[in-house]
């Protein structure tokens, strides 16, 4: 919609005003004519993102005055972000525009949410953009505007985090017959909120996921003796996990009870090979 007003010539008398408008850059484009008896009017149902030529004429006894003209563009419609996904040290963005709206270009503004750094504006002609050199694990607010004849649309905004760096030096610290204690070091030069831990047996593709932790160690329990497990630890930032989780394999010891001739119970590990040692009472 465009609202306009005007002042009639003080030395002239008129019955009303004739308003004519049409797309300035389109042959056989949107056009219309209307008559009003006031010194203002609202032009509605205009096409978004278009430049209109608008003329006003005074009318008296069906006689029209000379035209007074002005050009006015309408704001384009907001684009819609279709895909915003993290990549290594960056974000990949694509969006779509309404088929009824026209635009010359797009502006993409991104701002990191955990610092006071200034927002960064990037101009794009196509409906996709790759933002590079972003901080690992940081969250960014991304806004996409359509631009037509210097007028901005309303933005479509979205929040997305970059992939964090993975944890380091994952190791097995302690093994029992049903559990494993794993430790690791935090990532370097990366933001993260927590660690995700999952494990599975060598023959089962389904992961068992543990509650997230903030410490650099965790106990994986309820494991089956004799099974070989794959344990995975990863960093998480705003629900985005690193693309390089750390993994370690561990076989859980299988404990067996033996009874010596004097009926004393002797626990020992049968993995990798049992070693039978007589108890002291049998010497």
mmCIF file of C-alpha atoms in Angstrom:
data_model
loop_
_atom_site.group_PDB
_atom_site.id
_atom_site.type_symbol
_atom_site.label_atom_id
_atom_site.label_comp_id
_atom_site.label_asym_id
_atom_site.label_seq_id
_atom_site.Cartn_x
_atom_site.Cartn_y
_atom_site.Cartn_z
ATOM 1 C CA UNK A 1 0.000 0.000 0.000
ATOM 2 C CA UNK A 2 1.048 3.568 -0.740
ATOM 3 C CA UNK A 3 -0.529 6.600 0.933
ATOM 4 C CA UNK A 4 -0.223 9.967 -0.811
ATOM 5 C CA UNK A 5 -1.523 13.506 -0.289
ATOM 6 C CA UNK A 6 -1.347 16.760 -2.240
ATOM 7 C CA UNK A 7 -2.314 20.440 -2.201
ATOM 8 C CA UNK A 8 -4.615 21.786 -4.938
ATOM 9 C CA UNK A 9 -3.848 25.046 -6.691
ATOM 10 C CA UNK A 10 -5.304 27.837 -4.549
ATOM 11 C CA UNK A 11 -6.445 29.763 -7.659
ATOM 12 C CA UNK A 12 -8.362 26.818 -9.116
ATOM 13 C CA UNK A 13 -11.716 25.173 -8.438
ATOM 14 C CA UNK A 14 -12.204 21.462 -8.947
ATOM 15 C CA UNK A 15 -14.833 18.788 -8.329
ATOM 16 C CA UNK A 16 -12.361 16.062 -7.433
ATOM 17 C CA UNK A 17 -9.116 14.402 -8.384
ATOM 18 C CA UNK A 18 -8.122 11.643 -10.761
ATOM 19 C CA UNK A 19 -5.308 9.300 -9.697
ATOM 20 C CA UNK A 20 -3.584 7.022 -12.193
ATOM 21 C CA UNK A 21 -0.795 4.598 -11.348
ATOM 22 C CA UNK A 22 1.124 1.883 -13.191
ATOM 23 C CA UNK A 23 4.370 -0.055 -12.962
ATOM 24 C CA UNK A 24 7.098 2.217 -14.268
ATOM 25 C CA UNK A 25 9.391 -0.542 -15.512
ATOM 26 C CA UNK A 26 6.881 -3.053 -16.871
ATOM 27 C CA UNK A 27 4.996 -2.889 -20.158
ATOM 28 C CA UNK A 28 1.361 -3.914 -19.618
ATOM 29 C CA UNK A 29 2.097 -4.176 -15.920
ATOM 30 C CA UNK A 30 -0.128 -3.419 -12.956
ATOM 31 C CA UNK A 31 -2.148 -0.212 -13.507
ATOM 32 C CA UNK A 32 -5.327 1.408 -12.270
ATOM 33 C CA UNK A 33 -7.322 4.658 -12.160
ATOM 34 C CA UNK A 34 -9.394 6.015 -9.318
ATOM 35 C CA UNK A 35 -11.323 9.225 -8.484
ATOM 36 C CA UNK A 36 -11.458 10.862 -5.055
ATOM 37 C CA UNK A 37 -12.962 14.063 -3.684
ATOM 38 C CA UNK A 38 -10.372 14.492 -0.908
ATOM 39 C CA UNK A 39 -6.752 15.640 -0.943
ATOM 40 C CA UNK A 40 -5.362 12.246 -0.034
ATOM 41 C CA UNK A 41 -5.702 8.614 -1.087
ATOM 42 C CA UNK A 42 -4.417 5.139 -0.323
ATOM 43 C CA UNK A 43 -3.376 2.912 -3.190
ATOM 44 C CA UNK A 44 -3.943 -0.656 -2.056
ATOM 45 C CA UNK A 45 -3.253 -4.129 -3.454
ATOM 46 C CA UNK A 46 -0.063 -2.972 -5.153
ATOM 47 C CA UNK A 47 2.483 -5.560 -6.178
ATOM 48 C CA UNK A 48 5.360 -5.843 -3.649
ATOM 49 C CA UNK A 49 8.803 -4.773 -4.784
ATOM 50 C CA UNK A 50 7.586 -2.754 -7.775
ATOM 51 C CA UNK A 51 8.240 0.869 -8.760
ATOM 52 C CA UNK A 52 5.062 2.791 -9.596
ATOM 53 C CA UNK A 53 4.502 5.979 -11.548
ATOM 54 C CA UNK A 54 1.668 7.881 -9.854
ATOM 55 C CA UNK A 55 -0.099 10.912 -11.379
ATOM 56 C CA UNK A 56 -2.723 13.196 -9.866
ATOM 57 C CA UNK A 57 -4.989 15.508 -11.874
ATOM 58 C CA UNK A 58 -7.617 17.983 -10.749
ATOM 59 C CA UNK A 59 -10.993 17.482 -12.468
ATOM 60 C CA UNK A 60 -13.650 20.190 -12.964
ATOM 61 C CA UNK A 61 -16.761 19.594 -15.083
ATOM 62 C CA UNK A 62 -15.057 16.532 -16.664
ATOM 63 C CA UNK A 63 -12.069 18.633 -17.680
ATOM 64 C CA UNK A 64 -8.717 17.315 -16.415
ATOM 65 C CA UNK A 65 -5.752 19.451 -15.447
ATOM 66 C CA UNK A 66 -2.140 18.752 -16.348
ATOM 67 C CA UNK A 67 -0.570 15.792 -14.569
ATOM 68 C CA UNK A 68 1.548 15.999 -11.441
ATOM 69 C CA UNK A 69 3.654 12.841 -11.191
ATOM 70 C CA UNK A 70 5.758 11.047 -8.621
ATOM 71 C CA UNK A 71 7.555 7.691 -8.522
ATOM 72 C CA UNK A 72 7.174 5.428 -5.513
ATOM 73 C CA UNK A 73 8.340 1.860 -4.948
ATOM 74 C CA UNK A 74 6.682 -0.704 -2.699
ATOM 75 C CA UNK A 75 8.573 -2.812 -0.194
ATOM 76 C CA UNK A 76 9.294 -6.405 -1.252
ATOM 77 C CA UNK A 77 7.974 -9.328 0.742
ATOM 78 C CA UNK A 78 10.210 -11.012 3.266
ATOM 79 C CA UNK A 79 12.192 -14.006 1.974
ATOM 80 C CA UNK A 80 11.813 -17.306 3.798
ATOM 81 C CA UNK A 81 14.909 -19.159 5.023
ATOM 82 C CA UNK A 82 14.525 -22.731 3.790
ATOM 83 C CA UNK A 83 17.813 -24.219 4.930
ATOM 84 C CA UNK A 84 20.377 -22.986 7.450
ATOM 85 C CA UNK A 85 22.910 -25.636 8.405
ATOM 86 C CA UNK A 86 26.382 -25.608 9.906
ATOM 87 C CA UNK A 87 29.540 -26.404 7.987
ATOM 88 C CA UNK A 88 33.160 -26.410 9.126
ATOM 89 C CA UNK A 89 33.802 -22.889 10.497
ATOM 90 C CA UNK A 90 30.728 -21.520 8.747
ATOM 91 C CA UNK A 91 27.042 -21.647 7.847
ATOM 92 C CA UNK A 92 25.304 -22.592 4.600
ATOM 93 C CA UNK A 93 22.089 -20.609 4.001
ATOM 94 C CA UNK A 94 19.435 -20.803 1.311
ATOM 95 C CA UNK A 95 16.067 -19.066 1.084
ATOM 96 C CA UNK A 96 13.137 -18.510 -1.278
ATOM 97 C CA UNK A 97 11.129 -15.454 -2.311
ATOM 98 C CA UNK A 98 7.422 -15.051 -2.935
ATOM 99 C CA UNK A 99 6.634 -15.341 -6.637
ATOM 100 C CA UNK A 100 4.482 -12.183 -6.413
ATOM 101 C CA UNK A 101 7.361 -10.094 -5.049
ATOM 102 C CA UNK A 102 10.233 -8.508 -6.960
ATOM 103 C CA UNK A 103 13.679 -7.757 -5.576
ATOM 104 C CA UNK A 104 17.029 -6.578 -6.936
ATOM 105 C CA UNK A 105 19.198 -8.326 -4.347
ATOM 106 C CA UNK A 106 19.328 -9.652 -0.799
ATOM 107 C CA UNK A 107 21.082 -8.612 2.389
ATOM 108 C CA UNK A 108 22.189 -11.217 4.912
ATOM 109 C CA UNK A 109 23.135 -9.956 8.371
ATOM 110 C CA UNK A 110 24.741 -12.267 10.915
ATOM 111 C CA UNK A 111 25.697 -11.515 14.510
ATOM 112 C CA UNK A 112 27.383 -13.702 17.111
ATOM 113 C CA UNK A 113 25.240 -13.968 20.234
ATOM 114 C CA UNK A 114 27.915 -14.299 22.938
ATOM 115 C CA UNK A 115 30.037 -11.211 22.185
ATOM 116 C CA UNK A 116 29.576 -7.503 21.643
ATOM 117 C CA UNK A 117 30.944 -7.756 18.117
ATOM 118 C CA UNK A 118 29.246 -5.726 15.402
ATOM 119 C CA UNK A 119 26.886 -7.478 13.013
ATOM 120 C CA UNK A 120 28.206 -8.253 9.534
ATOM 121 C CA UNK A 121 26.212 -7.522 6.361
ATOM 122 C CA UNK A 122 26.691 -9.484 3.138
ATOM 123 C CA UNK A 123 24.969 -8.639 -0.153
ATOM 124 C CA UNK A 124 23.813 -11.537 -2.347
ATOM 125 C CA UNK A 125 22.195 -11.689 -5.753
ATOM 126 C CA UNK A 126 21.300 -15.383 -5.656
ATOM 127 C CA UNK A 127 19.112 -17.021 -3.031
ATOM 128 C CA UNK A 128 21.934 -18.817 -1.223
ATOM 129 C CA UNK A 129 25.089 -17.841 0.637
ATOM 130 C CA UNK A 130 27.962 -19.477 2.516
ATOM 131 C CA UNK A 131 29.235 -17.626 5.589
ATOM 132 C CA UNK A 132 32.852 -18.517 6.301
ATOM 133 C CA UNK A 133 35.466 -17.916 9.012
ATOM 134 C CA UNK A 134 32.934 -18.173 11.855
ATOM 135 C CA UNK A 135 33.999 -19.207 15.361
ATOM 136 C CA UNK A 136 33.626 -22.941 16.125
ATOM 137 C CA UNK A 137 30.657 -23.684 18.378
ATOM 138 C CA UNK A 138 29.417 -20.088 18.423
ATOM 139 C CA UNK A 139 25.724 -19.322 17.904
ATOM 140 C CA UNK A 140 24.712 -16.768 15.276
ATOM 141 C CA UNK A 141 21.498 -14.898 14.571
ATOM 142 C CA UNK A 142 21.016 -14.678 10.818
ATOM 143 C CA UNK A 143 18.602 -12.241 9.143
ATOM 144 C CA UNK A 144 17.757 -12.229 5.440
ATOM 145 C CA UNK A 145 16.220 -9.142 3.753
ATOM 146 C CA UNK A 146 14.983 -8.652 0.207
ATOM 147 C CA UNK A 147 15.949 -5.291 -1.363
ATOM 148 C CA UNK A 148 13.970 -3.582 -4.126
ATOM 149 C CA UNK A 149 14.613 -0.013 -5.320
ATOM 150 C CA UNK A 150 16.493 0.686 -2.104
ATOM 151 C CA UNK A 151 13.667 -0.506 0.162
ATOM 152 C CA UNK A 152 14.159 -3.369 2.608
ATOM 153 C CA UNK A 153 11.616 -6.063 3.303
ATOM 154 C CA UNK A 154 10.882 -7.310 6.781
ATOM 155 C CA UNK A 155 13.615 -9.777 7.768
ATOM 156 C CA UNK A 156 13.310 -13.483 8.243
ATOM 157 C CA UNK A 157 15.516 -14.365 11.212
ATOM 158 C CA UNK A 158 16.959 -17.682 12.347
ATOM 159 C CA UNK A 159 19.427 -18.856 14.984
ATOM 160 C CA UNK A 160 22.076 -21.460 14.240
ATOM 161 C CA UNK A 161 25.330 -22.643 15.812
ATOM 162 C CA UNK A 162 28.533 -23.592 14.001
ATOM 163 C CA UNK A 163 30.009 -27.063 14.479
ATOM 164 C CA UNK A 164 32.164 -27.106 17.641
ATOM 165 C CA UNK A 165 35.630 -28.650 17.726
ATOM 166 C CA UNK A 166 35.728 -32.223 19.108
ATOM 167 C CA UNK A 167 37.073 -33.272 22.516
ATOM 168 C CA UNK A 168 40.688 -34.490 22.745
ATOM 169 C CA UNK A 169 42.655 -37.428 24.105
ATOM 170 C CA UNK A 170 39.816 -39.802 24.930
ATOM 171 C CA UNK A 171 41.082 -42.694 27.049
ATOM 172 C CA UNK A 172 39.938 -45.596 29.225
ATOM 173 C CA UNK A 173 40.801 -45.007 32.882
ATOM 174 C CA UNK A 174 39.148 -47.944 34.645
ATOM 175 C CA UNK A 175 37.399 -51.163 33.651
ATOM 176 C CA UNK A 176 35.193 -53.417 35.803
ATOM 177 C CA UNK A 177 33.051 -56.418 34.915
ATOM 178 C CA UNK A 178 30.067 -54.149 34.068
ATOM 179 C CA UNK A 179 31.405 -50.624 33.554
ATOM 180 C CA UNK A 180 34.073 -48.413 32.040
ATOM 181 C CA UNK A 181 35.377 -45.029 33.202
ATOM 182 C CA UNK A 182 36.372 -42.767 30.290
ATOM 183 C CA UNK A 183 38.214 -39.443 30.419
ATOM 184 C CA UNK A 184 39.072 -36.790 27.872
ATOM 185 C CA UNK A 185 40.260 -33.198 27.484
ATOM 186 C CA UNK A 186 38.142 -30.236 26.317
ATOM 187 C CA UNK A 187 38.501 -28.907 22.759
ATOM 188 C CA UNK A 188 40.792 -26.029 21.874
ATOM 189 C CA UNK A 189 39.539 -22.728 20.415
ATOM 190 C CA UNK A 190 35.870 -23.703 20.499
ATOM 191 C CA UNK A 191 32.658 -22.899 22.318
ATOM 192 C CA UNK A 192 30.609 -25.818 23.653
ATOM 193 C CA UNK A 193 27.925 -26.330 26.274
ATOM 194 C CA UNK A 194 28.238 -30.031 27.157
ATOM 195 C CA UNK A 195 29.458 -33.447 26.090
ATOM 196 C CA UNK A 196 27.370 -36.220 24.572
ATOM 197 C CA UNK A 197 28.247 -39.868 25.318
ATOM 198 C CA UNK A 198 26.966 -42.941 23.526
ATOM 199 C CA UNK A 199 28.052 -46.537 23.251
ATOM 200 C CA UNK A 200 27.166 -49.765 21.461
ATOM 201 C CA UNK A 201 28.417 -53.305 21.087
ATOM 202 C CA UNK A 202 30.467 -54.343 18.101
ATOM 203 C CA UNK A 203 27.559 -56.344 16.632
ATOM 204 C CA UNK A 204 24.692 -53.926 17.380
ATOM 205 C CA UNK A 205 24.381 -50.736 15.247
ATOM 206 C CA UNK A 206 21.965 -49.111 17.735
ATOM 207 C CA UNK A 207 23.597 -46.567 20.049
ATOM 208 C CA UNK A 208 22.775 -46.241 23.734
ATOM 209 C CA UNK A 209 22.880 -42.543 24.610
ATOM 210 C CA UNK A 210 23.741 -41.365 28.112
ATOM 211 C CA UNK A 211 22.593 -38.063 29.675
ATOM 212 C CA UNK A 212 24.896 -35.164 28.659
ATOM 213 C CA UNK A 213 27.673 -34.166 31.052
ATOM 214 C CA UNK A 214 29.762 -31.044 31.599
ATOM 215 C CA UNK A 215 32.715 -32.785 33.264
ATOM 216 C CA UNK A 216 35.584 -34.400 31.360
ATOM 217 C CA UNK A 217 34.899 -37.920 32.566
ATOM 218 C CA UNK A 218 31.957 -40.299 32.690
ATOM 219 C CA UNK A 219 31.134 -43.841 33.764
ATOM 220 C CA UNK A 220 29.496 -46.120 31.226
ATOM 221 C CA UNK A 221 27.641 -48.757 33.242
ATOM 222 C CA UNK A 222 25.305 -51.741 32.724
ATOM 223 C CA UNK A 223 27.682 -53.340 30.239
ATOM 224 C CA UNK A 224 27.770 -57.050 29.476
ATOM 225 C CA UNK A 225 30.889 -59.049 30.385
ATOM 226 C CA UNK A 226 32.692 -60.490 27.390
ATOM 227 C CA UNK A 227 31.254 -57.949 24.930
ATOM 228 C CA UNK A 228 33.395 -55.581 22.879
ATOM 229 C CA UNK A 229 32.084 -52.000 23.005
ATOM 230 C CA UNK A 230 32.599 -48.849 20.970
ATOM 231 C CA UNK A 231 32.366 -45.720 23.173
ATOM 232 C CA UNK A 232 31.930 -42.293 21.605
ATOM 233 C CA UNK A 233 32.315 -38.842 23.212
ATOM 234 C CA UNK A 234 31.481 -35.595 21.415
ATOM 235 C CA UNK A 235 31.108 -31.872 22.099
ATOM 236 C CA UNK A 236 27.727 -30.149 21.816
ATOM 237 C CA UNK A 237 26.888 -26.475 21.252
ATOM 238 C CA UNK A 238 23.250 -25.369 21.006
ATOM 239 C CA UNK A 239 22.280 -28.984 20.135
ATOM 240 C CA UNK A 240 24.884 -29.095 17.342
ATOM 241 C CA UNK A 241 27.490 -31.842 17.723
ATOM 242 C CA UNK A 242 31.000 -31.865 16.329
ATOM 243 C CA UNK A 243 31.497 -33.780 13.092
ATOM 244 C CA UNK A 244 34.522 -35.600 14.532
ATOM 245 C CA UNK A 245 33.470 -37.505 17.659
ATOM 246 C CA UNK A 246 36.205 -39.259 19.615
ATOM 247 C CA UNK A 247 35.909 -43.043 19.850
ATOM 248 C CA UNK A 248 37.548 -45.829 21.820
ATOM 249 C CA UNK A 249 37.061 -49.616 21.890
ATOM 250 C CA UNK A 250 36.994 -51.723 25.019
ATOM 251 C CA UNK A 251 36.215 -55.361 25.760
ATOM 252 C CA UNK A 252 34.550 -55.901 29.143
ATOM 253 C CA UNK A 253 36.297 -58.512 31.270
ATOM 254 C CA UNK A 254 34.444 -61.696 31.982
ATOM 255 C CA UNK A 255 34.929 -62.829 35.587
ATOM 256 C CA UNK A 256 34.699 -66.505 36.550
ATOM 257 C CA UNK A 257 34.551 -68.168 39.948
ATOM 258 C CA UNK A 258 36.665 -71.301 40.459
ATOM 259 C CA UNK A 259 36.670 -73.606 43.456
ATOM 260 C CA UNK A 260 39.949 -75.158 44.611
ATOM 261 C CA UNK A 261 40.092 -78.667 46.159
ATOM 262 C CA UNK A 262 39.578 -77.135 49.611
ATOM 263 C CA UNK A 263 36.403 -75.442 48.268
ATOM 264 C CA UNK A 264 37.824 -71.891 48.501
ATOM 265 C CA UNK A 265 36.312 -69.574 45.878
ATOM 266 C CA UNK A 266 38.849 -67.882 43.583
ATOM 267 C CA UNK A 267 37.636 -65.001 41.346
ATOM 268 C CA UNK A 268 39.788 -64.321 38.327
ATOM 269 C CA UNK A 269 39.494 -62.888 34.833
ATOM 270 C CA UNK A 270 39.199 -65.285 31.918
ATOM 271 C CA UNK A 271 40.185 -62.591 29.423
ATOM 272 C CA UNK A 272 42.492 -62.758 27.637
ATOM 273 C CA UNK A 273 43.422 -66.112 29.175
ATOM 274 C CA UNK A 274 42.632 -67.615 32.595
ATOM 275 C CA UNK A 275 45.472 -68.083 35.006
ATOM 276 C CA UNK A 276 44.694 -70.567 37.809
ATOM 277 C CA UNK A 277 46.610 -69.962 41.031
ATOM 278 C CA UNK A 278 46.073 -72.226 44.081
ATOM 279 C CA UNK A 279 44.897 -70.434 47.166
ATOM 280 C CA UNK A 280 47.162 -70.225 50.210
ATOM 281 C CA UNK A 281 45.032 -72.738 52.145
ATOM 282 C CA UNK A 282 45.842 -75.448 49.623
ATOM 283 C CA UNK A 283 49.644 -75.240 49.922
#
